[in-house]
Amino acid sequence: MRVLVTGASGYIGGAVIRELQGAGHQVVGLARSDQAEKTVRAAGADVLRGSIEDLDVLRAGAETADGVIHLAFHDFFRFEESIAMDRRAIETMGAALAGSGRPLVTTVAVARSGKPGEVSTEDTRQAPGSFGYIRFLNEEATVALAEDGVRASVVRLPPTVHGPGDKAFVPVLIDIARERGVSGYPGDGANVWPAVHRLDAARLYRLALEGAPAGSRLHCMADEGVPTREIAEVIGRHLSLPVVSVPASDVGEHFGFLGHVVSMDAPASSARTRALLGWEPAHPGLIADLDEGHYFASAGS
């Protein structure tokens, strides 16, 4: 297949390119800058120059592709603006694929019902009014494309997609521990994060592209839930720092913008996704990956 990949120069995108090429697919990566183009070409993919704001470019790219994997999301610090941009991109590429039966795989965060301790499944719908609900509406927009003859599916990612090159939440936690002189966890640290290695995530994107039924909601979770205390303990051990509980009243001050995320309890199952597509994670879980040491191989570790 000739596959258009948005976000191709990113952390997950690079792994997806290699996974697709390994299965014999031809990849065209969307690149919005000279550096992104250089990265995509270095990975052996062709380049479509533009961004997800360039709707004419997206439309043309989707029309000439056998399938699309949509990974790009511009700016979590301009969340609502980025959500609207994401929605326009999904609708544009979906319209270009309408009536063809070709696949469109999009990306959202794992949904949470809002019920404490409830394990999220592929059937879970994000609680209205909750953090992230507006992005969940883009999931609904994707699934609705199945009615227009698009083999549309959604991959729900966990808070942590880990592995070498990660620049998201776990590296921030490590930086906070270095700055504070302690490795903290919220409250009793029993709240959990689901997680997946980026190479396992890349394989699920390929399987979704190749065979996910129209309207599928897929869970990209290898670890159903890793307690935040265990994460803090690994960080503390590698940095030789005390591991401490941070009271709920101090979480915002201690963790900054990450306070909401680090306090989240979001267990999530991928059992149905595994059964549907034969996906079986094969790479280290989050704790084992942290223990490999690459997250700490920087100055001051």
mmCIF file of C-alpha atoms in Angstrom:
data_model
loop_
_atom_site.group_PDB
_atom_site.id
_atom_site.type_symbol
_atom_site.label_atom_id
_atom_site.label_comp_id
_atom_site.label_asym_id
_atom_site.label_seq_id
_atom_site.Cartn_x
_atom_site.Cartn_y
_atom_site.Cartn_z
ATOM 1 C CA MET A 1 0.000 0.000 0.000
ATOM 2 C CA ARG A 2 0.968 3.621 -0.530
ATOM 3 C CA VAL A 3 0.367 5.137 2.913
ATOM 4 C CA LEU A 4 0.165 8.808 3.847
ATOM 5 C CA VAL A 5 1.406 9.405 7.399
ATOM 6 C CA THR A 6 0.894 12.730 9.158
ATOM 7 C CA GLY A 7 3.226 13.412 12.076
ATOM 8 C CA ALA A 8 5.751 11.257 10.224
ATOM 9 C CA SER A 9 8.795 13.083 11.603
ATOM 10 C CA GLY A 10 7.674 12.656 15.224
ATOM 11 C CA TYR A 11 8.559 10.203 17.960
ATOM 12 C CA ILE A 12 5.811 7.706 17.108
ATOM 13 C CA GLY A 13 5.776 8.606 13.416
ATOM 14 C CA GLY A 14 9.351 7.474 12.886
ATOM 15 C CA ALA A 15 8.550 4.071 14.375
ATOM 16 C CA VAL A 16 5.409 3.805 12.230
ATOM 17 C CA ILE A 17 7.408 4.530 9.066
ATOM 18 C CA ARG A 18 9.850 1.716 9.851
ATOM 19 C CA GLU A 19 7.033 -0.687 10.764
ATOM 20 C CA LEU A 20 5.162 0.004 7.524
ATOM 21 C CA GLN A 21 8.296 -0.304 5.396
ATOM 22 C CA GLY A 22 9.160 -3.577 7.105
ATOM 23 C CA ALA A 23 5.798 -4.933 5.963
ATOM 24 C CA GLY A 24 6.415 -3.848 2.363
ATOM 25 C CA HIS A 25 4.356 -0.645 2.299
ATOM 26 C CA GLN A 26 5.436 2.608 0.633
ATOM 27 C CA VAL A 27 5.271 5.616 2.965
ATOM 28 C CA VAL A 28 4.649 9.266 2.157
ATOM 29 C CA GLY A 29 5.274 11.462 5.180
ATOM 30 C CA LEU A 30 3.718 14.887 5.673
ATOM 31 C CA ALA A 31 6.467 17.382 6.576
ATOM 32 C CA ARG A 32 5.856 21.012 7.520
ATOM 33 C CA SER A 33 9.486 22.171 7.830
ATOM 34 C CA ASP A 34 12.904 21.612 6.301
ATOM 35 C CA GLN A 35 13.987 19.660 9.375
ATOM 36 C CA ALA A 36 10.881 17.475 9.283
ATOM 37 C CA GLU A 37 11.463 16.787 5.580
ATOM 38 C CA LYS A 38 15.066 15.825 6.293
ATOM 39 C CA THR A 39 13.935 13.452 9.060
ATOM 40 C CA VAL A 40 11.293 11.787 6.896
ATOM 41 C CA ARG A 41 13.661 11.345 3.951
ATOM 42 C CA ALA A 42 16.355 9.934 6.246
ATOM 43 C CA ALA A 43 13.827 7.290 7.308
ATOM 44 C CA GLY A 44 13.493 6.270 3.662
ATOM 45 C CA ALA A 45 10.020 7.705 3.056
ATOM 46 C CA ASP A 46 8.782 10.058 0.360
ATOM 47 C CA VAL A 47 7.714 13.555 1.421
ATOM 48 C CA LEU A 48 4.503 15.519 1.020
ATOM 49 C CA ARG A 49 5.369 19.081 2.009
ATOM 50 C CA GLY A 50 2.769 20.856 4.141
ATOM 51 C CA SER A 51 1.024 20.780 7.508
ATOM 52 C CA ILE A 52 -2.355 19.597 8.787
ATOM 53 C CA GLU A 53 -3.509 23.196 8.378
ATOM 54 C CA ASP A 54 -2.987 22.898 4.605
ATOM 55 C CA LEU A 55 -6.294 21.247 3.758
ATOM 56 C CA ASP A 56 -5.722 21.235 -0.002
ATOM 57 C CA VAL A 57 -2.433 19.399 0.547
ATOM 58 C CA LEU A 58 -4.093 16.876 2.883
ATOM 59 C CA ARG A 59 -6.911 16.301 0.398
ATOM 60 C CA ALA A 60 -4.502 15.671 -2.468
ATOM 61 C CA GLY A 61 -2.323 13.411 -0.343
ATOM 62 C CA ALA A 62 -5.270 11.301 0.793
ATOM 63 C CA GLU A 63 -6.737 11.054 -2.695
ATOM 64 C CA THR A 64 -3.522 9.504 -4.051
ATOM 65 C CA ALA A 65 -2.944 7.186 -1.063
ATOM 66 C CA ASP A 66 -4.187 3.648 -0.464
ATOM 67 C CA GLY A 67 -4.586 4.530 3.204
ATOM 68 C CA VAL A 68 -3.834 7.207 5.807
ATOM 69 C CA ILE A 69 -2.427 7.132 9.335
ATOM 70 C CA HIS A 70 -3.033 10.427 11.131
ATOM 71 C CA LEU A 71 -0.623 11.066 14.011
ATOM 72 C CA ALA A 72 -0.061 14.823 13.854
ATOM 73 C CA PHE A 73 -1.297 17.035 16.686
ATOM 74 C CA HIS A 74 0.242 20.469 16.780
ATOM 75 C CA ASP A 75 0.319 21.879 20.287
ATOM 76 C CA PHE A 76 -0.996 20.546 23.614
ATOM 77 C CA PHE A 77 -0.500 24.034 25.049
ATOM 78 C CA ARG A 78 -3.015 25.401 22.497
ATOM 79 C CA PHE A 79 -5.314 22.494 23.117
ATOM 80 C CA GLU A 80 -8.672 23.754 21.861
ATOM 81 C CA GLU A 81 -7.136 25.342 18.762
ATOM 82 C CA SER A 82 -5.280 22.119 18.001
ATOM 83 C CA ILE A 83 -8.456 20.069 18.505
ATOM 84 C CA ALA A 84 -10.272 22.208 15.926
ATOM 85 C CA MET A 85 -7.348 21.862 13.522
ATOM 86 C CA ASP A 86 -7.334 18.099 14.051
ATOM 87 C CA ARG A 87 -11.076 17.906 13.335
ATOM 88 C CA ARG A 88 -10.715 19.783 10.041
ATOM 89 C CA ALA A 89 -7.872 17.486 9.001
ATOM 90 C CA ILE A 90 -9.897 14.350 9.791
ATOM 91 C CA GLU A 91 -12.930 15.632 7.911
ATOM 92 C CA THR A 92 -10.836 16.658 4.899
ATOM 93 C CA MET A 93 -8.991 13.354 4.579
ATOM 94 C CA GLY A 94 -12.185 11.441 5.291
ATOM 95 C CA ALA A 95 -13.979 13.245 2.466
ATOM 96 C CA ALA A 96 -11.109 12.418 0.104
ATOM 97 C CA LEU A 97 -11.417 8.723 0.990
ATOM 98 C CA ALA A 98 -15.236 8.600 0.974
ATOM 99 C CA GLY A 99 -16.806 5.683 -0.864
ATOM 100 C CA SER A 100 -13.475 3.959 -1.471
ATOM 101 C CA GLY A 101 -13.296 1.533 1.441
ATOM 102 C CA ARG A 102 -9.731 2.720 2.014
ATOM 103 C CA PRO A 103 -8.465 2.958 5.621
ATOM 104 C CA LEU A 104 -8.055 6.072 7.759
ATOM 105 C CA VAL A 105 -6.481 5.511 11.186
ATOM 106 C CA THR A 106 -6.590 8.459 13.595
ATOM 107 C CA THR A 107 -5.251 9.032 17.098
ATOM 108 C CA VAL A 108 -6.812 10.079 20.411
ATOM 109 C CA ALA A 109 -6.046 9.672 24.109
ATOM 110 C CA VAL A 110 -7.519 6.810 26.102
ATOM 111 C CA ALA A 111 -11.108 7.511 27.156
ATOM 112 C CA ARG A 112 -12.156 7.543 30.832
ATOM 113 C CA SER A 113 -15.709 7.190 32.071
ATOM 114 C CA GLY A 114 -15.063 9.263 35.189
ATOM 115 C CA LYS A 115 -15.938 6.363 37.555
ATOM 116 C CA PRO A 116 -13.090 5.846 40.081
ATOM 117 C CA GLY A 117 -11.135 2.647 39.549
ATOM 118 C CA GLU A 118 -13.095 1.559 36.472
ATOM 119 C CA VAL A 119 -10.947 -0.133 33.841
ATOM 120 C CA SER A 120 -11.424 1.561 30.494
ATOM 121 C CA THR A 121 -12.207 -0.685 27.524
ATOM 122 C CA GLU A 122 -12.770 -0.087 23.842
ATOM 123 C CA ASP A 123 -16.458 0.473 24.674
ATOM 124 C CA THR A 124 -15.745 3.263 27.175
ATOM 125 C CA ARG A 125 -16.836 6.751 26.167
ATOM 126 C CA GLN A 126 -15.184 9.841 27.610
ATOM 127 C CA ALA A 127 -17.290 11.449 30.324
ATOM 128 C CA PRO A 128 -18.936 14.679 29.030
ATOM 129 C CA GLY A 129 -17.360 17.784 30.515
ATOM 130 C CA SER A 130 -14.200 15.943 31.571
ATOM 131 C CA PHE A 131 -10.651 16.857 30.617
ATOM 132 C CA GLY A 132 -10.084 15.629 27.065
ATOM 133 C CA TYR A 133 -13.755 15.344 26.151
ATOM 134 C CA ILE A 134 -13.435 17.776 23.249
ATOM 135 C CA ARG A 135 -10.712 15.603 21.714
ATOM 136 C CA PHE A 136 -12.962 12.563 22.158
ATOM 137 C CA LEU A 137 -15.433 14.295 19.825
ATOM 138 C CA ASN A 138 -12.812 13.897 17.078
ATOM 139 C CA GLU A 139 -12.888 10.162 17.750
ATOM 140 C CA GLU A 140 -16.629 10.250 17.122
ATOM 141 C CA ALA A 141 -16.034 12.180 13.892
ATOM 142 C CA THR A 142 -13.621 9.483 12.727
ATOM 143 C CA VAL A 143 -15.932 6.586 13.541
ATOM 144 C CA ALA A 144 -18.790 8.353 11.740
ATOM 145 C CA LEU A 145 -16.776 8.211 8.500
ATOM 146 C CA ALA A 146 -17.553 4.500 8.340
ATOM 147 C CA GLU A 147 -21.030 5.530 7.151
ATOM 148 C CA ASP A 148 -19.380 7.320 4.213
ATOM 149 C CA GLY A 149 -17.536 4.260 2.946
ATOM 150 C CA VAL A 150 -14.240 4.885 4.743
ATOM 151 C CA ARG A 151 -12.625 2.031 6.703
ATOM 152 C CA ALA A 152 -12.054 4.422 9.571
ATOM 153 C CA SER A 153 -10.602 3.370 12.929
ATOM 154 C CA VAL A 154 -9.220 5.094 16.002
ATOM 155 C CA VAL A 155 -6.147 4.186 18.056
ATOM 156 C CA ARG A 156 -6.418 5.316 21.662
ATOM 157 C CA LEU A 157 -2.985 5.971 23.142
ATOM 158 C CA PRO A 158 -2.089 5.817 26.847
ATOM 159 C CA PRO A 159 -0.506 8.764 28.715
ATOM 160 C CA THR A 160 2.907 7.163 28.260
ATOM 161 C CA VAL A 161 4.292 5.854 24.973
ATOM 162 C CA HIS A 162 7.779 5.012 26.127
ATOM 163 C CA GLY A 163 11.122 4.082 24.624
ATOM 164 C CA PRO A 164 14.399 5.724 23.537
ATOM 165 C CA GLY A 165 13.780 9.273 22.335
ATOM 166 C CA ASP A 166 10.712 9.863 24.538
ATOM 167 C CA LYS A 167 10.314 13.564 25.377
ATOM 168 C CA ALA A 168 6.895 13.438 27.052
ATOM 169 C CA PHE A 169 5.663 12.867 30.595
ATOM 170 C CA VAL A 170 8.261 10.430 31.961
ATOM 171 C CA PRO A 171 11.283 12.628 31.065
ATOM 172 C CA VAL A 172 9.456 15.574 32.671
ATOM 173 C CA LEU A 173 8.970 13.547 35.875
ATOM 174 C CA ILE A 174 12.684 12.755 35.848
ATOM 175 C CA ASP A 175 13.555 16.445 35.392
ATOM 176 C CA ILE A 176 11.223 17.406 38.254
ATOM 177 C CA ALA A 177 12.883 14.830 40.514
ATOM 178 C CA ARG A 178 16.317 16.221 39.680
ATOM 179 C CA GLU A 179 15.172 19.784 40.351
ATOM 180 C CA ARG A 180 13.368 18.940 43.595
ATOM 181 C CA GLY A 181 15.932 16.512 44.970
ATOM 182 C CA VAL A 182 13.227 13.910 45.605
ATOM 183 C CA SER A 183 11.238 11.528 43.409
ATOM 184 C CA GLY A 184 7.619 12.199 44.231
ATOM 185 C CA TYR A 185 4.306 10.451 43.713
ATOM 186 C CA PRO A 186 0.816 11.770 44.505
ATOM 187 C CA GLY A 187 -0.843 10.635 47.728
ATOM 188 C CA ASP A 188 -0.386 6.908 48.290
ATOM 189 C CA GLY A 189 0.826 6.439 44.699
ATOM 190 C CA ALA A 190 -1.745 3.731 43.997
ATOM 191 C CA ASN A 191 -3.216 5.540 40.984
ATOM 192 C CA VAL A 192 -2.096 3.993 37.702
ATOM 193 C CA TRP A 193 -1.065 4.931 34.171
ATOM 194 C CA PRO A 194 -1.478 2.562 31.237
ATOM 195 C CA ALA A 195 1.550 2.497 28.965
ATOM 196 C CA VAL A 196 2.962 1.045 25.749
ATOM 197 C CA HIS A 197 6.373 0.853 24.085
ATOM 198 C CA ARG A 198 6.456 2.942 20.909
ATOM 199 C CA LEU A 199 7.509 -0.038 18.750
ATOM 200 C CA ASP A 200 4.476 -1.990 19.946
ATOM 201 C CA ALA A 201 2.334 1.077 19.230
ATOM 202 C CA ALA A 202 3.736 1.261 15.694
ATOM 203 C CA ARG A 203 2.771 -2.341 15.074
ATOM 204 C CA LEU A 204 -0.812 -1.685 16.165
ATOM 205 C CA TYR A 205 -1.074 1.234 13.742
ATOM 206 C CA ARG A 206 0.049 -1.061 10.927
ATOM 207 C CA LEU A 207 -2.421 -3.776 11.905
ATOM 208 C CA ALA A 208 -5.216 -1.199 12.083
ATOM 209 C CA LEU A 209 -4.309 0.096 8.625
ATOM 210 C CA GLU A 210 -4.238 -3.405 7.164
ATOM 211 C CA GLY A 211 -7.298 -4.930 8.761
ATOM 212 C CA ALA A 212 -9.274 -3.013 11.381
ATOM 213 C CA PRO A 213 -13.006 -3.108 10.595
ATOM 214 C CA ALA A 214 -14.690 0.211 9.855
ATOM 215 C CA GLY A 215 -15.676 1.998 13.040
ATOM 216 C CA SER A 216 -13.138 0.207 15.282
ATOM 217 C CA ARG A 217 -11.942 1.799 18.513
ATOM 218 C CA LEU A 218 -8.588 0.263 19.414
ATOM 219 C CA HIS A 219 -6.694 0.283 22.710
ATOM 220 C CA CYS A 220 -2.936 0.608 22.445
ATOM 221 C CA MET A 221 -2.139 -0.548 25.999
ATOM 222 C CA ALA A 222 0.608 -3.020 26.889
ATOM 223 C CA ASP A 223 0.611 -2.213 30.617
ATOM 224 C CA GLU A 224 -2.980 -1.982 31.870
ATOM 225 C CA GLY A 225 -1.887 0.209 34.751
ATOM 226 C CA VAL A 226 1.465 1.054 36.345
ATOM 227 C CA PRO A 227 1.199 2.592 39.854
ATOM 228 C CA THR A 228 2.761 6.052 40.015
ATOM 229 C CA ARG A 229 4.584 5.009 43.154
ATOM 230 C CA GLU A 230 6.431 2.293 41.194
ATOM 231 C CA ILE A 231 7.409 4.864 38.564
ATOM 232 C CA ALA A 232 8.717 7.181 41.294
ATOM 233 C CA GLU A 233 10.651 4.324 42.908
ATOM 234 C CA VAL A 234 12.487 3.496 39.676
ATOM 235 C CA ILE A 235 13.318 7.159 39.123
ATOM 236 C CA GLY A 236 14.526 7.516 42.708
ATOM 237 C CA ARG A 237 16.701 4.421 42.433
ATOM 238 C CA HIS A 238 18.388 5.559 39.210
ATOM 239 C CA LEU A 239 18.951 9.110 40.471
ATOM 240 C CA SER A 240 19.858 8.051 44.034
ATOM 241 C CA LEU A 241 17.096 10.280 45.416
ATOM 242 C CA PRO A 242 14.585 9.784 48.243
ATOM 243 C CA VAL A 243 11.129 8.620 47.139
ATOM 244 C CA VAL A 244 8.370 10.632 48.821
ATOM 245 C CA SER A 245 4.609 11.029 48.863
ATOM 246 C CA VAL A 246 3.317 14.430 47.749
ATOM 247 C CA PRO A 247 0.056 15.394 49.501
ATOM 248 C CA ALA A 248 -2.886 16.212 47.237
ATOM 249 C CA SER A 249 -2.765 19.847 48.368
ATOM 250 C CA ASP A 250 0.847 20.163 47.114
ATOM 251 C CA VAL A 251 0.621 18.190 43.844
ATOM 252 C CA GLY A 252 0.088 21.274 41.667
ATOM 253 C CA GLU A 253 3.005 23.128 43.206
ATOM 254 C CA HIS A 254 5.342 20.119 43.105
ATOM 255 C CA PHE A 255 4.560 18.788 39.617
ATOM 256 C CA GLY A 256 3.454 22.012 37.888
ATOM 257 C CA PHE A 257 1.459 21.508 34.678
ATOM 258 C CA LEU A 258 1.916 17.732 35.084
ATOM 259 C CA GLY A 259 -0.050 17.721 38.335
ATOM 260 C CA HIS A 260 -3.330 16.737 36.688
ATOM 261 C CA VAL A 261 -1.731 13.934 34.676
ATOM 262 C CA VAL A 262 0.331 12.474 37.507
ATOM 263 C CA SER A 263 -2.785 12.315 39.720
ATOM 264 C CA MET A 264 -4.871 10.552 37.096
ATOM 265 C CA ASP A 265 -6.069 6.994 37.729
ATOM 266 C CA ALA A 266 -6.670 5.499 34.292
ATOM 267 C CA PRO A 267 -6.435 1.695 34.112
ATOM 268 C CA ALA A 268 -7.177 0.517 30.575
ATOM 269 C CA SER A 269 -7.520 -2.908 28.973
ATOM 270 C CA SER A 270 -6.558 -3.854 25.409
ATOM 271 C CA ALA A 271 -8.007 -7.389 25.503
ATOM 272 C CA ARG A 272 -10.546 -6.802 22.737
ATOM 273 C CA THR A 273 -8.007 -5.094 20.489
ATOM 274 C CA ARG A 274 -5.599 -7.994 20.900
ATOM 275 C CA ALA A 275 -8.304 -10.512 20.043
ATOM 276 C CA LEU A 276 -9.526 -8.481 17.051
ATOM 277 C CA LEU A 277 -6.168 -7.858 15.372
ATOM 278 C CA GLY A 278 -3.825 -10.424 16.906
ATOM 279 C CA TRP A 279 -1.737 -7.643 18.435
ATOM 280 C CA GLU A 280 0.637 -8.833 21.166
ATOM 281 C CA PRO A 281 3.102 -6.346 22.686
ATOM 282 C CA ALA A 282 6.622 -7.754 22.492
ATOM 283 C CA HIS A 283 8.799 -4.965 23.903
ATOM 284 C CA PRO A 284 9.619 -4.044 27.520
ATOM 285 C CA GLY A 285 6.902 -2.666 29.769
ATOM 286 C CA LEU A 286 7.314 0.785 31.316
ATOM 287 C CA ILE A 287 9.146 -0.259 34.490
ATOM 288 C CA ALA A 288 11.507 -2.595 32.617
ATOM 289 C CA ASP A 289 12.161 0.124 30.032
ATOM 290 C CA LEU A 290 13.007 2.631 32.757
ATOM 291 C CA ASP A 291 15.335 0.097 34.344
ATOM 292 C CA GLU A 292 17.265 -0.208 31.073
ATOM 293 C CA GLY A 293 18.700 3.218 31.933
ATOM 294 C CA HIS A 294 18.379 5.169 28.681
ATOM 295 C CA TYR A 295 15.982 7.661 30.294
ATOM 296 C CA PHE A 296 18.751 8.655 32.698
ATOM 297 C CA ALA A 297 21.673 8.835 30.260
ATOM 298 C CA SER A 298 22.010 12.630 30.378
ATOM 299 C CA ALA A 299 24.015 15.155 32.324
ATOM 300 C CA GLY A 300 23.379 14.955 36.014
ATOM 301 C CA SER A 301 22.169 11.335 36.031
#
